[in-house]
């Protein structure tokens, strides 16, 4: 009878995680707290001075260091026209490693580009940090 109780106690302690504190931390993923306490990733733009053509996509290239990110981490880019010529707005398709801007009117544009790193936790939450916030100047010529 006592052996049965001892076995049940070991099973209970194993299920409750009492021995988990002595296990080494997994190395396949970076813990989000570590990520946001130390700047591990940097983002930059290939150039901030671009020339484009009306109706043709102009690409804003994002560079990330290091180039690869761990599982559960995502790069999210955002871009918006801060100043531009009158008329219909430019179409902007954000993404990584490039943002595609298709202007509909010739003129000078100022775009604000932001690059964020999003870390999804295993319990359904997410944290984000901004890696880059930079102005891009785009001169668009007629077709």
XYZ file of N, CA and C in Angstrom:
429
model
N 0.810 -1.191 0.000
C 0.000 0.000 0.000
C 0.859 1.263 0.000
N 1.926 1.263 0.836
C 2.807 2.434 0.898
C 3.524 2.647 -0.429
N 3.890 1.587 -1.095
C 4.573 1.718 -2.388
C 3.629 2.362 -3.398
N 2.366 2.028 -3.364
C 1.376 2.635 -4.252
C 1.247 4.123 -4.006
N 1.268 4.536 -2.744
C 1.170 5.965 -2.406
C 2.420 6.702 -2.871
N 3.577 6.086 -2.680
C 4.823 6.715 -3.123
C 4.836 6.863 -4.634
N 4.384 5.853 -5.365
C 4.333 5.935 -6.824
C 3.372 7.032 -7.258
N 2.213 7.110 -6.612
C 1.256 8.180 -6.931
C 1.846 9.555 -6.648
N 2.611 9.683 -5.571
C 3.238 10.965 -5.247
C 4.229 11.373 -6.334
N 5.051 10.416 -6.818
C 5.988 10.722 -7.895
C 5.259 11.111 -9.176
N 4.172 10.425 -9.471
C 3.388 10.756 -10.659
C 2.815 12.162 -10.517
N 2.268 12.494 -9.356
C 1.698 13.818 -9.123
C 2.766 14.903 -9.254
N 3.928 14.670 -8.626
C 5.002 15.667 -8.708
C 5.486 15.834 -10.144
N 5.549 14.769 -10.892
C 5.961 14.853 -12.292
C 4.972 15.628 -13.132
N 3.665 15.413 -12.898
C 2.641 16.124 -13.664
C 2.552 17.589 -13.282
N 2.814 17.903 -12.012
C 2.678 19.292 -11.572
C 3.892 20.140 -11.924
N 4.970 19.500 -12.396
C 6.137 20.257 -12.830
C 7.102 20.583 -11.714
N 7.025 19.895 -10.592
C 7.917 20.190 -9.476
C 9.376 19.994 -9.861
N 9.657 19.088 -10.747
C 11.037 18.853 -11.153
C 11.449 19.660 -12.357
N 10.544 20.475 -12.918
C 10.837 21.218 -14.145
C 11.874 22.311 -13.939
N 12.022 22.821 -12.718
C 12.966 23.910 -12.482
C 14.397 23.479 -12.756
N 14.679 22.207 -12.642
C 16.047 21.748 -12.840
C 16.353 21.421 -14.298
N 15.355 21.465 -15.175
C 15.574 21.155 -16.582
C 16.216 22.341 -17.287
N 17.112 22.104 -18.244
C 17.710 23.233 -18.970
C 16.676 23.905 -19.865
N 16.850 25.188 -20.081
C 15.934 25.945 -20.933
C 16.120 25.499 -22.378
N 15.035 25.478 -23.179
C 15.171 25.092 -24.586
C 16.002 26.126 -25.328
N 16.777 25.668 -26.301
C 17.643 26.583 -27.048
C 17.132 26.850 -28.460
N 16.016 26.217 -28.847
C 15.545 26.381 -30.214
C 14.783 27.679 -30.429
N 14.419 28.371 -29.359
C 13.661 29.599 -29.491
C 14.236 30.653 -28.553
N 14.011 31.896 -28.858
C 14.466 32.986 -28.014
C 13.284 33.458 -27.200
N 13.432 33.531 -25.904
C 12.345 33.975 -25.030
C 12.061 35.447 -25.288
N 10.783 35.843 -25.410
C 10.456 37.241 -25.725
C 11.056 38.250 -24.756
N 11.151 37.903 -23.459
C 11.719 38.854 -22.501
C 13.171 39.151 -22.854
N 13.908 38.147 -23.283
C 15.293 38.343 -23.696
C 15.349 39.211 -24.944
N 14.420 38.980 -25.864
C 14.401 39.709 -27.126
C 14.244 41.202 -26.905
N 13.350 41.600 -26.000
C 13.051 43.010 -25.839
C 13.974 43.703 -24.845
N 14.747 42.961 -24.074
C 15.709 43.580 -23.178
C 17.024 43.867 -23.887
N 17.315 43.159 -24.956
C 18.554 43.342 -25.691
C 18.225 43.546 -27.170
N 18.722 44.618 -27.783
C 18.438 44.814 -29.206
C 19.200 43.793 -30.050
N 18.515 42.715 -30.417
C 19.152 41.634 -31.145
C 19.033 41.812 -32.648
N 18.001 42.489 -33.106
C 17.770 42.665 -34.532
C 17.823 44.147 -34.868
N 18.324 44.445 -36.063
C 18.294 45.813 -36.567
C 17.734 45.781 -37.984
N 17.050 46.834 -38.349
C 16.489 46.962 -39.694
C 16.984 48.264 -40.303
N 17.158 48.250 -41.610
C 17.544 49.449 -42.340
C 16.916 49.379 -43.725
N 16.934 50.492 -44.422
C 16.429 50.535 -45.794
C 17.615 50.597 -46.740
N 17.479 49.940 -47.870
C 18.552 49.948 -48.869
C 18.872 51.379 -49.293
N 17.829 52.188 -49.455
C 17.992 53.604 -49.782
C 16.739 54.351 -49.317
N 16.896 55.637 -49.055
C 15.747 56.463 -48.678
C 15.420 57.484 -49.759
N 16.142 57.445 -50.877
C 15.907 58.341 -52.013
C 15.551 57.476 -53.222
N 14.301 57.547 -53.658
C 13.836 56.688 -54.750
C 13.248 57.528 -55.879
N 13.305 56.970 -57.083
C 12.652 57.555 -58.242
C 11.720 56.505 -58.815
N 10.496 56.917 -59.132
C 9.523 55.986 -59.673
C 8.796 56.572 -60.864
N 7.889 55.782 -61.415
C 7.105 56.186 -62.582
C 5.632 55.957 -62.273
N 4.780 56.867 -62.733
C 3.340 56.744 -62.517
C 2.855 55.396 -63.041
N 2.101 54.684 -62.227
C 1.512 53.409 -62.629
C 2.435 52.211 -62.505
N 3.709 52.433 -62.194
C 4.662 51.328 -62.043
C 5.063 51.193 -60.577
N 5.171 49.970 -60.104
C 5.573 49.790 -58.704
C 7.014 50.230 -58.462
N 7.213 50.919 -57.355
C 8.544 51.278 -56.871
C 8.754 50.484 -55.592
N 9.916 49.844 -55.454
C 10.167 48.964 -54.320
C 11.041 49.641 -53.268
N 10.592 49.559 -52.024
C 11.374 50.001 -50.876
C 11.914 48.724 -50.244
N 13.233 48.527 -50.305
C 13.856 47.288 -49.826
C 14.254 47.425 -48.356
N 13.823 46.447 -47.551
C 14.132 46.393 -46.122
C 15.252 45.382 -45.913
N 16.239 45.773 -45.126
C 17.338 44.867 -44.785
C 17.286 44.597 -43.284
N 17.461 43.346 -42.917
C 17.394 42.926 -41.526
C 18.705 42.252 -41.142
N 19.194 42.555 -39.947
C 20.398 41.885 -39.441
C 20.108 41.375 -38.031
N 20.309 40.109 -37.766
C 20.645 39.049 -38.700
C 19.489 38.796 -39.662
N 19.799 38.159 -40.799
C 18.814 38.001 -41.869
C 17.688 37.035 -41.530
N 17.949 36.023 -40.735
C 16.898 35.054 -40.405
C 16.394 35.303 -38.990
N 15.127 34.997 -38.803
C 14.522 35.166 -37.482
C 14.013 33.813 -37.000
N 13.956 33.618 -35.695
C 13.514 32.324 -35.152
C 12.025 32.074 -35.388
N 11.637 30.829 -35.239
C 10.243 30.421 -35.335
C 9.413 31.218 -34.329
N 8.242 31.685 -34.741
C 7.367 32.458 -33.868
C 7.635 33.950 -33.887
N 8.616 34.394 -34.666
C 8.940 35.809 -34.813
C 8.537 36.238 -36.229
N 8.035 37.460 -36.356
C 7.553 37.945 -37.654
C 7.990 39.382 -37.859
N 8.327 39.721 -39.100
C 8.639 41.097 -39.474
C 7.397 41.689 -40.122
N 6.974 42.850 -39.628
C 5.798 43.531 -40.156
C 6.224 44.930 -40.583
N 5.918 45.283 -41.828
C 6.253 46.623 -42.302
C 4.974 47.431 -42.494
N 5.104 48.717 -42.275
C 4.004 49.657 -42.470
C 4.548 50.845 -43.255
N 3.736 51.413 -44.135
C 4.150 52.596 -44.885
C 2.926 53.469 -45.124
N 3.129 54.764 -45.015
C 2.042 55.698 -45.305
C 2.614 56.950 -45.950
N 1.805 57.553 -46.804
C 2.203 58.788 -47.476
C 1.973 59.936 -46.498
N 3.045 60.629 -46.146
C 2.956 61.790 -45.258
C 2.657 63.045 -46.073
N 3.348 63.195 -47.210
C 3.122 64.317 -48.131
C 3.160 63.769 -49.550
N 2.317 64.320 -50.388
C 2.296 63.901 -51.780
C 1.477 64.875 -52.603
N 1.501 64.717 -53.914
C 0.732 65.605 -54.791
C -0.771 65.357 -54.635
N -1.554 66.337 -55.029
C -3.012 66.181 -55.020
C -3.419 65.121 -56.027
N -4.522 64.469 -55.756
C -5.022 63.430 -56.651
C -5.216 62.130 -55.912
N -5.466 61.072 -56.663
C -5.694 59.778 -56.013
C -4.439 59.295 -55.273
N -4.627 58.644 -54.124
C -3.470 58.199 -53.340
C -2.726 57.042 -54.019
N -1.483 56.916 -53.675
C -0.664 55.805 -54.185
C -1.140 54.505 -53.543
N -1.051 53.418 -54.292
C -1.331 52.093 -53.737
C -0.074 51.611 -53.027
N -0.235 51.134 -51.799
C 0.904 50.649 -51.024
C 0.616 49.228 -50.587
N 1.519 48.325 -50.928
C 1.435 46.929 -50.506
C 2.647 46.662 -49.620
N 2.392 46.558 -48.309
C 3.497 46.350 -47.384
C 3.864 44.879 -47.317
N 5.065 44.617 -46.883
C 5.552 43.251 -46.749
C 7.008 43.269 -46.355
N 7.578 42.109 -46.303
C 9.003 41.977 -46.022
C 9.547 40.925 -46.964
N 10.577 41.179 -47.684
C 11.618 42.195 -47.521
C 11.414 43.467 -48.344
N 10.225 43.659 -48.916
C 10.026 44.880 -49.684
C 8.612 45.405 -49.539
N 8.512 46.711 -49.720
C 7.233 47.411 -49.758
C 7.068 47.900 -51.184
N 5.878 47.687 -51.742
C 5.610 48.055 -53.135
C 4.701 49.290 -53.146
N 5.204 50.388 -53.724
C 4.451 51.643 -53.827
C 4.165 51.903 -55.300
N 2.872 52.017 -55.638
C 2.477 52.293 -57.026
C 1.761 53.643 -57.050
N 2.476 54.712 -57.429
C 1.869 56.045 -57.455
C 0.966 56.231 -58.679
N -0.066 57.045 -58.506
C -1.003 57.322 -59.598
C -0.833 58.721 -60.156
N -0.031 59.551 -59.448
C 0.169 60.955 -59.840
C 1.663 61.269 -59.752
N 2.167 62.016 -60.738
C 3.576 62.441 -60.704
C 3.771 63.499 -59.627
N 4.971 63.535 -59.073
C 5.284 64.535 -58.054
C 6.227 63.980 -57.005
N 6.365 64.762 -55.917
C 7.249 64.369 -54.822
C 6.418 63.810 -53.663
N 6.862 62.680 -53.153
C 6.183 62.001 -52.051
C 7.143 61.856 -50.875
N 6.594 61.931 -49.688
C 7.319 61.563 -48.479
C 6.552 60.415 -47.832
N 7.235 59.315 -47.645
C 6.623 58.128 -47.044
C 7.254 57.876 -45.683
N 6.436 57.547 -44.691
C 6.958 57.110 -43.402
C 6.918 55.588 -43.404
N 8.075 54.980 -43.202
C 8.194 53.519 -43.203
C 8.546 53.072 -41.793
N 7.801 52.087 -41.304
C 8.081 51.483 -40.001
C 8.244 49.986 -40.184
N 9.210 49.421 -39.468
C 9.439 47.981 -39.490
C 9.372 47.506 -38.044
N 8.504 46.544 -37.787
C 8.309 46.018 -36.437
C 8.634 44.535 -36.388
N 9.116 44.110 -35.239
C 9.339 42.700 -34.969
C 8.252 42.255 -34.005
N 7.483 41.246 -34.401
C 6.399 40.721 -33.578
C 6.796 39.324 -33.125
N 6.644 39.082 -31.825
C 6.954 37.783 -31.245
C 5.666 37.205 -30.698
N 5.314 36.042 -31.207
C 4.095 35.360 -30.770
C 4.484 34.369 -29.680
N 3.824 34.476 -28.539
C 4.116 33.551 -27.449
C 3.317 32.262 -27.632
N 3.700 31.252 -26.889
C 3.031 29.958 -27.017
C 1.626 29.974 -26.447
N 1.283 30.977 -25.635
C -0.048 31.003 -25.016
C -1.009 31.935 -25.745
N -0.705 32.316 -26.965
C -1.641 33.094 -27.774
C -1.422 34.592 -27.742
N -0.527 35.094 -26.922
C -0.261 36.522 -26.876
C 0.781 36.921 -27.902
N 1.054 38.212 -27.982
C 2.086 38.707 -28.896
C 2.661 39.989 -28.316
N 3.930 40.223 -28.618
C 4.600 41.461 -28.257
C 5.257 41.999 -29.517
N 5.386 43.324 -29.595
C 5.998 43.930 -30.775
C 6.964 45.019 -30.350
N 7.994 45.197 -31.144
C 8.931 46.290 -30.933
C 9.279 46.893 -32.294
N 9.459 48.198 -32.326
C 9.796 48.882 -33.571
C 11.299 48.812 -33.805
N 11.674 48.290 -34.955
C 13.085 48.196 -35.331
C 13.524 49.401 -36.159
N 12.574 50.015 -36.882
C 12.931 51.113 -37.778
C 11.730 52.023 -37.981
N 11.991 53.322 -37.970
C 10.990 54.332 -38.344
C 11.766 55.390 -39.115
N 11.513 55.457 -40.434
C 12.345 56.319 -41.280
C 11.531 56.901 -42.430
N 11.887 58.118 -42.816
C 11.248 58.807 -43.924
C 11.920 58.395 -45.236
N 11.103 58.184 -46.269
C 11.588 57.862 -47.608
C 11.083 58.935 -48.554
N 11.982 59.452 -49.400
C 11.620 60.466 -50.384
C 11.514 59.780 -51.749
N 10.369 59.962 -52.391
C 10.088 59.326 -53.681
C 9.719 60.411 -54.694
N 10.447 60.469 -55.772
C 10.141 61.404 -56.868
C 9.539 60.561 -57.985
N 8.308 60.905 -58.378
C 7.587 60.135 -59.396
C 7.476 60.963 -60.667
N 7.902 60.367 -61.781
C 7.840 61.032 -63.076
C 6.636 60.479 -63.861
N 6.141 61.251 -64.849
C 5.000 60.755 -65.645
C 5.360 59.489 -66.423
N 4.327 58.805 -66.898
C 4.504 57.532 -67.639
C 5.415 57.660 -68.808
